[in-house]
PDB file of C-alpha atoms and ligand atoms in Angstrom:
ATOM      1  CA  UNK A   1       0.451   0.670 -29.079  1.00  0.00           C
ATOM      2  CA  UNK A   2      -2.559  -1.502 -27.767  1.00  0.00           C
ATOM      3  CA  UNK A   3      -2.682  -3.099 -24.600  1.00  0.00           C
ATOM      4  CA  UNK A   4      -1.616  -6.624 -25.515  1.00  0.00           C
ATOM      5  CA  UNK A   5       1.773  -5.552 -27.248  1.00  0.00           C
ATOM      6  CA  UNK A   6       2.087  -3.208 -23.991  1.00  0.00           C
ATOM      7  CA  UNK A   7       1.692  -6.608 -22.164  1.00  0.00           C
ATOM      8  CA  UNK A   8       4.162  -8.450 -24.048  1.00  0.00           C
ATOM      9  CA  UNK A   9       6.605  -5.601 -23.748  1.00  0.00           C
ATOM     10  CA  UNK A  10       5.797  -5.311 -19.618  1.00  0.00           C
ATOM     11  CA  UNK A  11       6.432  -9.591 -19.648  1.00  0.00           C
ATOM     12  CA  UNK A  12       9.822  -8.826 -21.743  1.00  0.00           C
ATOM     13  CA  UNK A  13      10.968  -5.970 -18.706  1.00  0.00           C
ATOM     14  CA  UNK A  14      10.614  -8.671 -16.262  1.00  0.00           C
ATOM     15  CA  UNK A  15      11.782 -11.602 -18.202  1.00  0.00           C
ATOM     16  CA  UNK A  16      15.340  -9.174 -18.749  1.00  0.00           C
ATOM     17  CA  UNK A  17      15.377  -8.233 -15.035  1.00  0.00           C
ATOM     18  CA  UNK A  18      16.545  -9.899 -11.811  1.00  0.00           C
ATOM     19  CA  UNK A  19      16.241  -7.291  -9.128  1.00  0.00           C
ATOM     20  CA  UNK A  20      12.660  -6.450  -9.235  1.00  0.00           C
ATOM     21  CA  UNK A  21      10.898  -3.829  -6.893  1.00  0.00           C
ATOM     22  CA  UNK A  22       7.063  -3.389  -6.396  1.00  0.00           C
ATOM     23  CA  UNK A  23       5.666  -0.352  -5.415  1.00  0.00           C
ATOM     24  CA  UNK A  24       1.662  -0.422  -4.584  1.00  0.00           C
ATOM     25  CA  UNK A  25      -0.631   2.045  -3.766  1.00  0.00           C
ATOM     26  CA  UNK A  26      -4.754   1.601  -2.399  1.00  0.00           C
ATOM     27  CA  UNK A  27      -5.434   1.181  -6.313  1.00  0.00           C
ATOM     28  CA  UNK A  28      -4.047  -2.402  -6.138  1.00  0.00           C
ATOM     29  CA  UNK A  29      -6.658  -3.852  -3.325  1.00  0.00           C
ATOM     30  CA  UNK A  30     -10.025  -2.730  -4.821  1.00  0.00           C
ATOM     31  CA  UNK A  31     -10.677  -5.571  -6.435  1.00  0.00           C
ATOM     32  CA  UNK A  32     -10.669  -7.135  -3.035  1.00  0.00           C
ATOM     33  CA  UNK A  33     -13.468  -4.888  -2.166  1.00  0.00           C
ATOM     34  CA  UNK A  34     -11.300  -2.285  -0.186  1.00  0.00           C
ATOM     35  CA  UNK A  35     -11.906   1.023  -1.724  1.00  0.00           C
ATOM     36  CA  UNK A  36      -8.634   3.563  -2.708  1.00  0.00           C
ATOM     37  CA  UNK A  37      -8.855   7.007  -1.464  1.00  0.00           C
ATOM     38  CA  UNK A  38      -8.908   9.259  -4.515  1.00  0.00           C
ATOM     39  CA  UNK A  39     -10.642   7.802  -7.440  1.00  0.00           C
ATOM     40  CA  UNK A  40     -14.621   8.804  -7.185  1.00  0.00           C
ATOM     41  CA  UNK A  41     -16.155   6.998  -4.580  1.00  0.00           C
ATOM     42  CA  UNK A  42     -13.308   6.971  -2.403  1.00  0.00           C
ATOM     43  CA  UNK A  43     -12.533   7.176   1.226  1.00  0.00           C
ATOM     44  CA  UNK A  44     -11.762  10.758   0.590  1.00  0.00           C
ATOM     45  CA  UNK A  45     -14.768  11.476  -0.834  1.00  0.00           C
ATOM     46  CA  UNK A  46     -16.581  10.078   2.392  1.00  0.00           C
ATOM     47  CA  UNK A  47     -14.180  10.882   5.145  1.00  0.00           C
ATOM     48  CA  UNK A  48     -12.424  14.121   4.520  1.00  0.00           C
ATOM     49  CA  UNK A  49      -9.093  13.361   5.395  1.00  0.00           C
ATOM     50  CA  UNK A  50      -8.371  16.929   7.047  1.00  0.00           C
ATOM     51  CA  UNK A  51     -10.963  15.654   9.838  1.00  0.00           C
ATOM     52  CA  UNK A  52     -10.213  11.861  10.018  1.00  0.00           C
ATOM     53  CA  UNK A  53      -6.935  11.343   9.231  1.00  0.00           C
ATOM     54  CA  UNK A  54      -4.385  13.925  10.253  1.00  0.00           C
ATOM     55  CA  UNK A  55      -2.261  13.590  13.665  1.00  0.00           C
ATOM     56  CA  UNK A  56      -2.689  16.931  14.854  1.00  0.00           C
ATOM     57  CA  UNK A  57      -6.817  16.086  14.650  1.00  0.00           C
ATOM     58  CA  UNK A  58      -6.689  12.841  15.894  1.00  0.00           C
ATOM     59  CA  UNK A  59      -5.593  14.177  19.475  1.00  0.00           C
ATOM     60  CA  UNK A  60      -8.426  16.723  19.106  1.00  0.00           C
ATOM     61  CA  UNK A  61     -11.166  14.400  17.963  1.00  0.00           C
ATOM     62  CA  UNK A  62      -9.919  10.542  17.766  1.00  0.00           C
ATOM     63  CA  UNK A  63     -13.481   9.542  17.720  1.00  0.00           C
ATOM     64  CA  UNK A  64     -13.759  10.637  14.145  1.00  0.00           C
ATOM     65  CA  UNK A  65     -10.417   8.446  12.924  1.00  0.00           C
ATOM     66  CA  UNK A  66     -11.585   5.313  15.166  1.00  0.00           C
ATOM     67  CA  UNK A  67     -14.931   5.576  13.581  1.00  0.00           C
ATOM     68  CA  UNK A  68     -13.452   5.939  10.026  1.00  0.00           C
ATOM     69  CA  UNK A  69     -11.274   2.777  10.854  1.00  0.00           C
ATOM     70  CA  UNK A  70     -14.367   0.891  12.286  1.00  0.00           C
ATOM     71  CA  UNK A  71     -16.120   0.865   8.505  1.00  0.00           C
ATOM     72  CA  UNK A  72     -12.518   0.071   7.156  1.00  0.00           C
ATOM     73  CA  UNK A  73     -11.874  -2.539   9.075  1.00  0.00           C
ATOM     74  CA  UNK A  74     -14.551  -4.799   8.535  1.00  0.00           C
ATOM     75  CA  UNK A  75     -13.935  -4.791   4.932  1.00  0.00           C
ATOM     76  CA  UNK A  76      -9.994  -5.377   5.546  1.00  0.00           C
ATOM     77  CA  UNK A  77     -10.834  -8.382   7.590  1.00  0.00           C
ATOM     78  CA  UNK A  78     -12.927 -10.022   5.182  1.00  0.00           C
ATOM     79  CA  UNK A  79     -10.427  -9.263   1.842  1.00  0.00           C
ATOM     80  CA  UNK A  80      -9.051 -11.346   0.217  1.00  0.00           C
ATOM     81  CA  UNK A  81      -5.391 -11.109  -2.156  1.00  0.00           C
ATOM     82  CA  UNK A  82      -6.751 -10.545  -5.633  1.00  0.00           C
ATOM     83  CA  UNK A  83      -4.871 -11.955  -8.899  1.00  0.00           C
ATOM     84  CA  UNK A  84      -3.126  -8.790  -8.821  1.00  0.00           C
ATOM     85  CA  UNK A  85      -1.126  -9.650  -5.236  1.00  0.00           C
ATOM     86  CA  UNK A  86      -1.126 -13.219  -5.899  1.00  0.00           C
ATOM     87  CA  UNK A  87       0.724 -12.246  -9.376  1.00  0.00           C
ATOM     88  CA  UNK A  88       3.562 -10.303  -6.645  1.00  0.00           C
ATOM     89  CA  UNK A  89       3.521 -13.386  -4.769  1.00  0.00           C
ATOM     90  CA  UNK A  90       4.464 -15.502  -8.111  1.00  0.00           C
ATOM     91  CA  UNK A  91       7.157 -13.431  -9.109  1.00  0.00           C
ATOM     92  CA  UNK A  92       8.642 -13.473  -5.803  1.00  0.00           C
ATOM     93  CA  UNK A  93       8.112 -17.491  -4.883  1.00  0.00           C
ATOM     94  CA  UNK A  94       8.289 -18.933  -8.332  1.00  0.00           C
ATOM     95  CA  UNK A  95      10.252 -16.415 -10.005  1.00  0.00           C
ATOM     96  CA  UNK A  96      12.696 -14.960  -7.423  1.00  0.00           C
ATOM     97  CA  UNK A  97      12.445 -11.880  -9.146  1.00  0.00           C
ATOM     98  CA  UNK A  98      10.873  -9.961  -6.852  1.00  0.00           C
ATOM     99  CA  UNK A  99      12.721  -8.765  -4.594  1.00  0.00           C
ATOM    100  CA  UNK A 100      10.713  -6.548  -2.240  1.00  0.00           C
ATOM    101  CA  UNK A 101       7.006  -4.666  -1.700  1.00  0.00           C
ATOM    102  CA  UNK A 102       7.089  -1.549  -1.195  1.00  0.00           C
ATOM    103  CA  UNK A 103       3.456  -0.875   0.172  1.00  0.00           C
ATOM    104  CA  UNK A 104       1.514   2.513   0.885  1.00  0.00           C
ATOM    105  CA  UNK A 105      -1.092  -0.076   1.823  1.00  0.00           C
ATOM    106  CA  UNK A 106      -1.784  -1.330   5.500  1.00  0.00           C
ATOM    107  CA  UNK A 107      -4.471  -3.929   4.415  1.00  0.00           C
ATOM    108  CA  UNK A 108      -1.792  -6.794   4.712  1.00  0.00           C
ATOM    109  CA  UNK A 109      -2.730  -8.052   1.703  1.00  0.00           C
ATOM    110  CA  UNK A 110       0.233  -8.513   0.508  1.00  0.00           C
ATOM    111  CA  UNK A 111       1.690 -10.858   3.238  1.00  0.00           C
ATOM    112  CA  UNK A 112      -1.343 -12.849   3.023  1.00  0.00           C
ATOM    113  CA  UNK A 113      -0.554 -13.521  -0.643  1.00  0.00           C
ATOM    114  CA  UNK A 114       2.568 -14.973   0.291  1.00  0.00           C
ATOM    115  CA  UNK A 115       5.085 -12.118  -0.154  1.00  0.00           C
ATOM    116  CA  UNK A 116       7.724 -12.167   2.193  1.00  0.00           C
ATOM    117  CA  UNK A 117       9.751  -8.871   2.073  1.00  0.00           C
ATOM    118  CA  UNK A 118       6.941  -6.117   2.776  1.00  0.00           C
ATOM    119  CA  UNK A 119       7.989  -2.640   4.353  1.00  0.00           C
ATOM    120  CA  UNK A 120       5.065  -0.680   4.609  1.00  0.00           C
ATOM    121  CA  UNK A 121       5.805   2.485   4.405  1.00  0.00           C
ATOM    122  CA  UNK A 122       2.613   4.447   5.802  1.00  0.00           C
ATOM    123  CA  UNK A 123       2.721   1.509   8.484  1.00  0.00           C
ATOM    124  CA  UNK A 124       0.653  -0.787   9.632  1.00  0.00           C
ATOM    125  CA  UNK A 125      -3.017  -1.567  11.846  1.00  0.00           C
ATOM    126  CA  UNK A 126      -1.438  -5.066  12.894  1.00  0.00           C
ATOM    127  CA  UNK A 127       0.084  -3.020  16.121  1.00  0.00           C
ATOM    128  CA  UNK A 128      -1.632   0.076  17.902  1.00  0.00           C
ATOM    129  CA  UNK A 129      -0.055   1.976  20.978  1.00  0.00           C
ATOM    130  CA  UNK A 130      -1.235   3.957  23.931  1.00  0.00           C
ATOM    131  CA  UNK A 131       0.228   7.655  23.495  1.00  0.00           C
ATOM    132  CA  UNK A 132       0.603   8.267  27.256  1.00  0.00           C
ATOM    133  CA  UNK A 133       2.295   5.318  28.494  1.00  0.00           C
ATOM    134  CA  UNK A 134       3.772   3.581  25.305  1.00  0.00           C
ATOM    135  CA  UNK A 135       1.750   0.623  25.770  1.00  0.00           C
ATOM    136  CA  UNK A 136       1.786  -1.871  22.829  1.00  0.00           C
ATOM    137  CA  UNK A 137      -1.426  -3.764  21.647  1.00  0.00           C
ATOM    138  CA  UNK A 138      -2.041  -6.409  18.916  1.00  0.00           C
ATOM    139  CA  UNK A 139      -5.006  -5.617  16.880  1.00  0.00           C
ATOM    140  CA  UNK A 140      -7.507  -8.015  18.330  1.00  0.00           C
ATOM    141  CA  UNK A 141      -7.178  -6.415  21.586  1.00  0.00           C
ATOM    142  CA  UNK A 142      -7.762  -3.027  20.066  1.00  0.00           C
ATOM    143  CA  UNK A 143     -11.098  -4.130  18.151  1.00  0.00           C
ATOM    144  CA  UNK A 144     -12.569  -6.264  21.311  1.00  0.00           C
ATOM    145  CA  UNK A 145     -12.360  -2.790  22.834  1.00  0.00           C
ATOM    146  CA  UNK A 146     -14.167  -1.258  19.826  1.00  0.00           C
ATOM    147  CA  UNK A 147     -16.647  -4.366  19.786  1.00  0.00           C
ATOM    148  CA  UNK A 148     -17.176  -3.043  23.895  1.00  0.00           C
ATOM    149  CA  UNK A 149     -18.373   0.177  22.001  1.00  0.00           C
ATOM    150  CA  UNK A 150     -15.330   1.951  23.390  1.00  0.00           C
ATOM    151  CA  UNK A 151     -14.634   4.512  20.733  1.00  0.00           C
ATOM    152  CA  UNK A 152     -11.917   5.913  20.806  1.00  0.00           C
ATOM    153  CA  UNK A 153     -10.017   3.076  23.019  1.00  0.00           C
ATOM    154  CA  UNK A 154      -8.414   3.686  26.165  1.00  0.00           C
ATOM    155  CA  UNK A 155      -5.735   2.469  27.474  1.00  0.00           C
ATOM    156  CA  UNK A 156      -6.666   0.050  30.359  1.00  0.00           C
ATOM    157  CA  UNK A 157      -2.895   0.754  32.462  1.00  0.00           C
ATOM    158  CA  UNK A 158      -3.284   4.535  32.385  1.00  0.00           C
ATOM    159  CA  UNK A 159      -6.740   5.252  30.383  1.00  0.00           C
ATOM    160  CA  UNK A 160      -4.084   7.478  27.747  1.00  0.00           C
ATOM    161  CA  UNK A 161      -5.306   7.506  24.220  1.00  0.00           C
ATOM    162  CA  UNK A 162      -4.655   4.188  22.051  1.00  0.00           C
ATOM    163  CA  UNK A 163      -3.334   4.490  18.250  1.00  0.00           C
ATOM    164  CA  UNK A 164      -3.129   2.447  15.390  1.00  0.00           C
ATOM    165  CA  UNK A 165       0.572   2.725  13.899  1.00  0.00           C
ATOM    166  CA  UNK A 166      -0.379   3.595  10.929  1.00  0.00           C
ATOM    167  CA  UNK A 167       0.731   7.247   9.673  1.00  0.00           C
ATOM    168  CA  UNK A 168      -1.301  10.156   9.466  1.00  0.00           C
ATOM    169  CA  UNK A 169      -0.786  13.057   7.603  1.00  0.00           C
ATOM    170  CA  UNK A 170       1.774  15.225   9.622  1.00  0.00           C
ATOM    171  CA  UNK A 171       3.068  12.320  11.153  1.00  0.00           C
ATOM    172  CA  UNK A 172       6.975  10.899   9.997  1.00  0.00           C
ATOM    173  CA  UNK A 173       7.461   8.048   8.156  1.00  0.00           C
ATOM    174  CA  UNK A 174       8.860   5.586  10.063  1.00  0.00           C
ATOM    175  CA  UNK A 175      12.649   6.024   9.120  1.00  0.00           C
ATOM    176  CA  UNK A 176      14.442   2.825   9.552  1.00  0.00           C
ATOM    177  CA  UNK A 177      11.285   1.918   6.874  1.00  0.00           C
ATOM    178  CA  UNK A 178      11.944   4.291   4.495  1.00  0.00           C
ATOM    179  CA  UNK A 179      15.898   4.212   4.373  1.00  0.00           C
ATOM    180  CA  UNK A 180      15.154   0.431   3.254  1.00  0.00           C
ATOM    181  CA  UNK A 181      13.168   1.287   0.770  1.00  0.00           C
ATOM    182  CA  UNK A 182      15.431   3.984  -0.496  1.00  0.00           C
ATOM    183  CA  UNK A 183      18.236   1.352  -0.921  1.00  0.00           C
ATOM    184  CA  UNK A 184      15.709  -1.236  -2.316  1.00  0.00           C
ATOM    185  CA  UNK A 185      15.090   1.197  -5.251  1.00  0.00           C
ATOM    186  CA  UNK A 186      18.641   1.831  -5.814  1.00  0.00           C
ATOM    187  CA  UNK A 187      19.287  -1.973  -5.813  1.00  0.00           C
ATOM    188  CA  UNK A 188      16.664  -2.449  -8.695  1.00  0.00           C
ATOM    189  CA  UNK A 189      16.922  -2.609 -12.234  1.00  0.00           C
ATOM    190  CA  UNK A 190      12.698  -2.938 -12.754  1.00  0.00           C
ATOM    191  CA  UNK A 191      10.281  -1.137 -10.397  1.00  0.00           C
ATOM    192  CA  UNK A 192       6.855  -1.900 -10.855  1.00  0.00           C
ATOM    193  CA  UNK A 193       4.174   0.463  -9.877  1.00  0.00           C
ATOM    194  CA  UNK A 194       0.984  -0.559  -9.469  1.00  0.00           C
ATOM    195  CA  UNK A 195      -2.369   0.972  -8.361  1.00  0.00           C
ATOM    196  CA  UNK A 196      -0.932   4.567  -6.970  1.00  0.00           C
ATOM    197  CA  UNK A 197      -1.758   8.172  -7.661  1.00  0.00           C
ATOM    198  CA  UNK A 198       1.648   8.739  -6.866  1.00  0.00           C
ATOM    199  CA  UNK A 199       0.488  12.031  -5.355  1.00  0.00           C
ATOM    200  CA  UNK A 200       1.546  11.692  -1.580  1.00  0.00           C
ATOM    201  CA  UNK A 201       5.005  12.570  -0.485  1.00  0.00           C
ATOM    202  CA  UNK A 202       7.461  11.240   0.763  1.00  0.00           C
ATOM    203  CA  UNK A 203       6.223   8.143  -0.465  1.00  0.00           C
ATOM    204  CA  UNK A 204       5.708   9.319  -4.329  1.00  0.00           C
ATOM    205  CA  UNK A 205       9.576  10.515  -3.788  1.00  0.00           C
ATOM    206  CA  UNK A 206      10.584   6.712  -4.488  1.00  0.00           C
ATOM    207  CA  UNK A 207       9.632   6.571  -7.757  1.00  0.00           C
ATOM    208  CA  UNK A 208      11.174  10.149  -8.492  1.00  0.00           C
ATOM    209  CA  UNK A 209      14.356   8.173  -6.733  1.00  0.00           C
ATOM    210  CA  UNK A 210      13.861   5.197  -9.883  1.00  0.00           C
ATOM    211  CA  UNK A 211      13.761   7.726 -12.411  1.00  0.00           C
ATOM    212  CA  UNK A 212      16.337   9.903 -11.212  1.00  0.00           C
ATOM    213  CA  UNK A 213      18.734   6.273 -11.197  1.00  0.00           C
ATOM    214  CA  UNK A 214      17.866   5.272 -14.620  1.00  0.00           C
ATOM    215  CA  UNK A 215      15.522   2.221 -13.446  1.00  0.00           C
ATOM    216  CA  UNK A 216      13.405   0.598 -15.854  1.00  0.00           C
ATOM    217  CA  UNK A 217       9.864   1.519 -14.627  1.00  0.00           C
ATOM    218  CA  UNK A 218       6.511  -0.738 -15.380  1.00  0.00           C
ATOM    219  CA  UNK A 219       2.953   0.957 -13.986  1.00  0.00           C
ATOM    220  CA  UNK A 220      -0.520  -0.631 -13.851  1.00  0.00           C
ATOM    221  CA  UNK A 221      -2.869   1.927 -13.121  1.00  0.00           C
ATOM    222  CA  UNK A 222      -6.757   2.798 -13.591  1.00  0.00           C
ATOM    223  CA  UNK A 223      -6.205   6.357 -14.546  1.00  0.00           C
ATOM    224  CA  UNK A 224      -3.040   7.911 -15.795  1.00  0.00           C
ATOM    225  CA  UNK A 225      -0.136   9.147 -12.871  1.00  0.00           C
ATOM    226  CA  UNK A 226       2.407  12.040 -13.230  1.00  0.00           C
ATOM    227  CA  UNK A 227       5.524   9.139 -13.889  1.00  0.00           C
ATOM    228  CA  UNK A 228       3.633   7.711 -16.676  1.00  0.00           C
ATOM    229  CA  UNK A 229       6.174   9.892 -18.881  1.00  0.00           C
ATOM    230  CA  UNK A 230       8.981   8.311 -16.961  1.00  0.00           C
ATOM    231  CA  UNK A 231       7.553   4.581 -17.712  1.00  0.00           C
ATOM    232  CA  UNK A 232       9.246   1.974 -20.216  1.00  0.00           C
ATOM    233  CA  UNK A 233       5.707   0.744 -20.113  1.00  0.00           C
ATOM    234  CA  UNK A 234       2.485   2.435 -18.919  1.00  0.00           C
ATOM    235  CA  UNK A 235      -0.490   0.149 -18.861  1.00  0.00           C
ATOM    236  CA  UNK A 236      -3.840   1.467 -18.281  1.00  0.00           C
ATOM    237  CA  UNK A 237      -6.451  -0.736 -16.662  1.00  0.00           C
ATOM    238  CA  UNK A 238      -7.604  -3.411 -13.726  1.00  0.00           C
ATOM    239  CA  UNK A 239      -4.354  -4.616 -12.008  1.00  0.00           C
ATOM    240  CA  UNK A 240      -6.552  -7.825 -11.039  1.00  0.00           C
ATOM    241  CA  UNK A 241      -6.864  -8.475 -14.678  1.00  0.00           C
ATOM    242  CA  UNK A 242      -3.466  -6.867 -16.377  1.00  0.00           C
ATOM    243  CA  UNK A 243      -1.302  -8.126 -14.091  1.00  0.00           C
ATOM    244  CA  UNK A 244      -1.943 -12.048 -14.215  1.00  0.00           C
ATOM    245  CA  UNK A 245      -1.961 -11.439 -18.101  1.00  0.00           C
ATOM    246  CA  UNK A 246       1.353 -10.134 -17.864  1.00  0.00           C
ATOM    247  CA  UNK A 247       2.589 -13.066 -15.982  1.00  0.00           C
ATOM    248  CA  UNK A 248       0.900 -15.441 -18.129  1.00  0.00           C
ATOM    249  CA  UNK A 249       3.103 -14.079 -21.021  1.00  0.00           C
ATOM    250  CA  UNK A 250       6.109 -14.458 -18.870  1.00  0.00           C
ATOM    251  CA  UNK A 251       5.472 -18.337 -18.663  1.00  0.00           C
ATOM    252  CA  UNK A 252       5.201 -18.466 -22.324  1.00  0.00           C
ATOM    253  CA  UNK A 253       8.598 -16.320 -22.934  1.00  0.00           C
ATOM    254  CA  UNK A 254      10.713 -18.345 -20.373  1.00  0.00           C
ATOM    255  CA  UNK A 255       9.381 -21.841 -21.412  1.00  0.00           C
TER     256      UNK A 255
HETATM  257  N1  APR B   1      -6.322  -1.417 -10.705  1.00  0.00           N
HETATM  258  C1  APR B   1      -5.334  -0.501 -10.924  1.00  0.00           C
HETATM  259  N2  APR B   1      -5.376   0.763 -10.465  1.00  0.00           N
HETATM  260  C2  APR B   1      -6.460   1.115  -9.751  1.00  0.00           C
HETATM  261  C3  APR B   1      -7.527   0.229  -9.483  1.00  0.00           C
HETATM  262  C4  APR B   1      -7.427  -1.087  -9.998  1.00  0.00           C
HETATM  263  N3  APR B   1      -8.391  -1.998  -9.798  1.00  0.00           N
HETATM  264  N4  APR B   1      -8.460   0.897  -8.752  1.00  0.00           N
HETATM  265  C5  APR B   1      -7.983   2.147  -8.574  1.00  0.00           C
HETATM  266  N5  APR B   1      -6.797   2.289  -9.178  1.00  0.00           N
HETATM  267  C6  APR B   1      -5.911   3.447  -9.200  1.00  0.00           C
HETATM  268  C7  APR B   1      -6.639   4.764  -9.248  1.00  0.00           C
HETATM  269  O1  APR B   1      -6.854   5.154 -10.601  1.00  0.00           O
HETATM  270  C8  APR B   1      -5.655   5.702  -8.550  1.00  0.00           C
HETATM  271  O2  APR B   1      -4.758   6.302  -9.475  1.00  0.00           O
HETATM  272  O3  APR B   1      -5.201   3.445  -7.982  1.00  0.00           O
HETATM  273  C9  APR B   1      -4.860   4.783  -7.620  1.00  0.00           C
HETATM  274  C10 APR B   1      -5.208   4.968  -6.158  1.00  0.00           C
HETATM  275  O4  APR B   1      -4.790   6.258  -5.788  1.00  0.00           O
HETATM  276  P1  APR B   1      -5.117   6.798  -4.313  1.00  0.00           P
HETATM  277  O5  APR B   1      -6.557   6.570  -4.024  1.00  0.00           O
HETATM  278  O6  APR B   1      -4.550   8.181  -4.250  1.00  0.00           O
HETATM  279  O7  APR B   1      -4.305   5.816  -3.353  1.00  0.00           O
HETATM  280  P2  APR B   1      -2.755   5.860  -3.018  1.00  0.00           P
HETATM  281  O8  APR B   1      -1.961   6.288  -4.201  1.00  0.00           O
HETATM  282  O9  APR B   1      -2.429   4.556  -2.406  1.00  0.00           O
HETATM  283  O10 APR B   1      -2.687   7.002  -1.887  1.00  0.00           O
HETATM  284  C11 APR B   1      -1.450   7.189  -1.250  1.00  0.00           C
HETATM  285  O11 APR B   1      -2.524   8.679   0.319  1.00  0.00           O
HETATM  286  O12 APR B   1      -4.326   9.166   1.635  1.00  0.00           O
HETATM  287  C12 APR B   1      -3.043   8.661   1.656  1.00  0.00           C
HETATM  288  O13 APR B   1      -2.181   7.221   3.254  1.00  0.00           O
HETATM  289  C13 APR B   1      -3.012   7.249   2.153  1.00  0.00           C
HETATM  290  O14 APR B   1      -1.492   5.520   1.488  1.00  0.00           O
HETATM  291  C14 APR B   1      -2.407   6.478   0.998  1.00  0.00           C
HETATM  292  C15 APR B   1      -1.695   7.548   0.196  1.00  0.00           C
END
């Protein structure tokens, strides 16, 4: 089947479904200039995660992750949503389809597209902490300290290590989060995937959850993932380009 009857099908899935859930993985904000992690040229490939992004290193060397999220930053801040989150954003506000994001992604892209009902699952850089005293900072606090050149930041009550809540490997996903989402794929009848390797548990175990419920699944991916054999539809390619085409065929089926 080519790609524009695989369109047409993916615009019939959503035109027969009313609970919709997204699932989105790195894959979803290159367009908007923010790289993924494991296609070539990715943060991996730069930063290997073992050093930069694990708890149990951070407390060792935190230099190394605040360094990594220096670079990262500075292309987060100066993204924009892409066609791809702007098409979430439709089928949320014009549609009411979708129902809820469920985002591996803590670019806040998606909430700057207009979606209202995000839980980010591998958290989020908004908020950072001090690990001594519990401290809370917003993020412009935490990156005038890094503009000072203090790398990592220090906690200016007790000088105790600051962290971004985002999760690092070894670290729990934040439960409350996760139980959400859990229910939010249960509630579905459609879950679109879009722009995930689907190779990092316990987030990947959400999608298992869809196919082990009988959900009608939709991906948009570059490359192929392991639930592709699960999907009603699998669509290879750009979600910045697939996924407004998809909507576009939506208009023309419901007018
Ligand atoms: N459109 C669609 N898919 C894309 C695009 C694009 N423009 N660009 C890349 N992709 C696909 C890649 O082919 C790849 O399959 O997106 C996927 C991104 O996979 P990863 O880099 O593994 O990112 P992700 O799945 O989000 O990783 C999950 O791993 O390292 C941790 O915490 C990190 O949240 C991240 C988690």
């Amino acid at each position: 089947m080519n790609q524009e009857d695989k369109i047409k099908q993916a615009a019939e899935l959503i035109k027969k479904s009313n609970y919709i859930v997204a699932f989105t993985g790195a894959g979803i904000s290159v367009e908007s200039g923010i790289p993924d992690f494991r296609s070539p040229g990715g943060l991996w490939e730069k930063y290997n995660p073992n050093e930069y992004a694990t708890y149990s290193n951070f407390l060792i060397h935190p230099e190394k992750y605040w360094t990594m999220h220096k670079e990262l930053r500075d292309m987060v801040i100066t993204a924009q949503p892409n066609p791809a989150h702007l098409a979430l954003a439709t089928l949320e506000l014009e549609y009411g389809k979708l129902k809820v994001i469920i985002t591996q992604n803590v670019d806040f892209l998606h909430s700057r597209a207009g979606n209202t009902k995000v839980l980010e699952i591998h958290g989020t850089t908004q908020t950072s902490r001090c690990l001594s005293c519990d401290k809370r900072f917003h993020f412009t606090e935490v990156e005038a300290f890094l503009d000072q050149g203090q790398i990592p930041p220090r906690c200016p009550q007790c000088e105790g290590l600051i962290k971004t809540n985002t999760i690092l490997f070894g670290e729990q996903l934040p439960y409350d989060v996760m139980e959400q989402a859990r229910e939010e794929v249960i509630a579905a009848d459609l879950l679109i995937i879009i722009g995930s390797s689907l190779t990092v548990y316990p987030a990947a175990a959400l999608p298992s959850l869809a196919v082990q419920t009988g959900k009608r699944i939709l991906i948009v991916n570059r490359e192929i993932t392991p639930m592709d054999i699960y999907a009603n539809v699998a669509i290879r390619g750009m979600a910045g380009i697939i996924m407004p085409k998809i909507l576009s065929t939506l208009k023309e089926l419901i007018n």
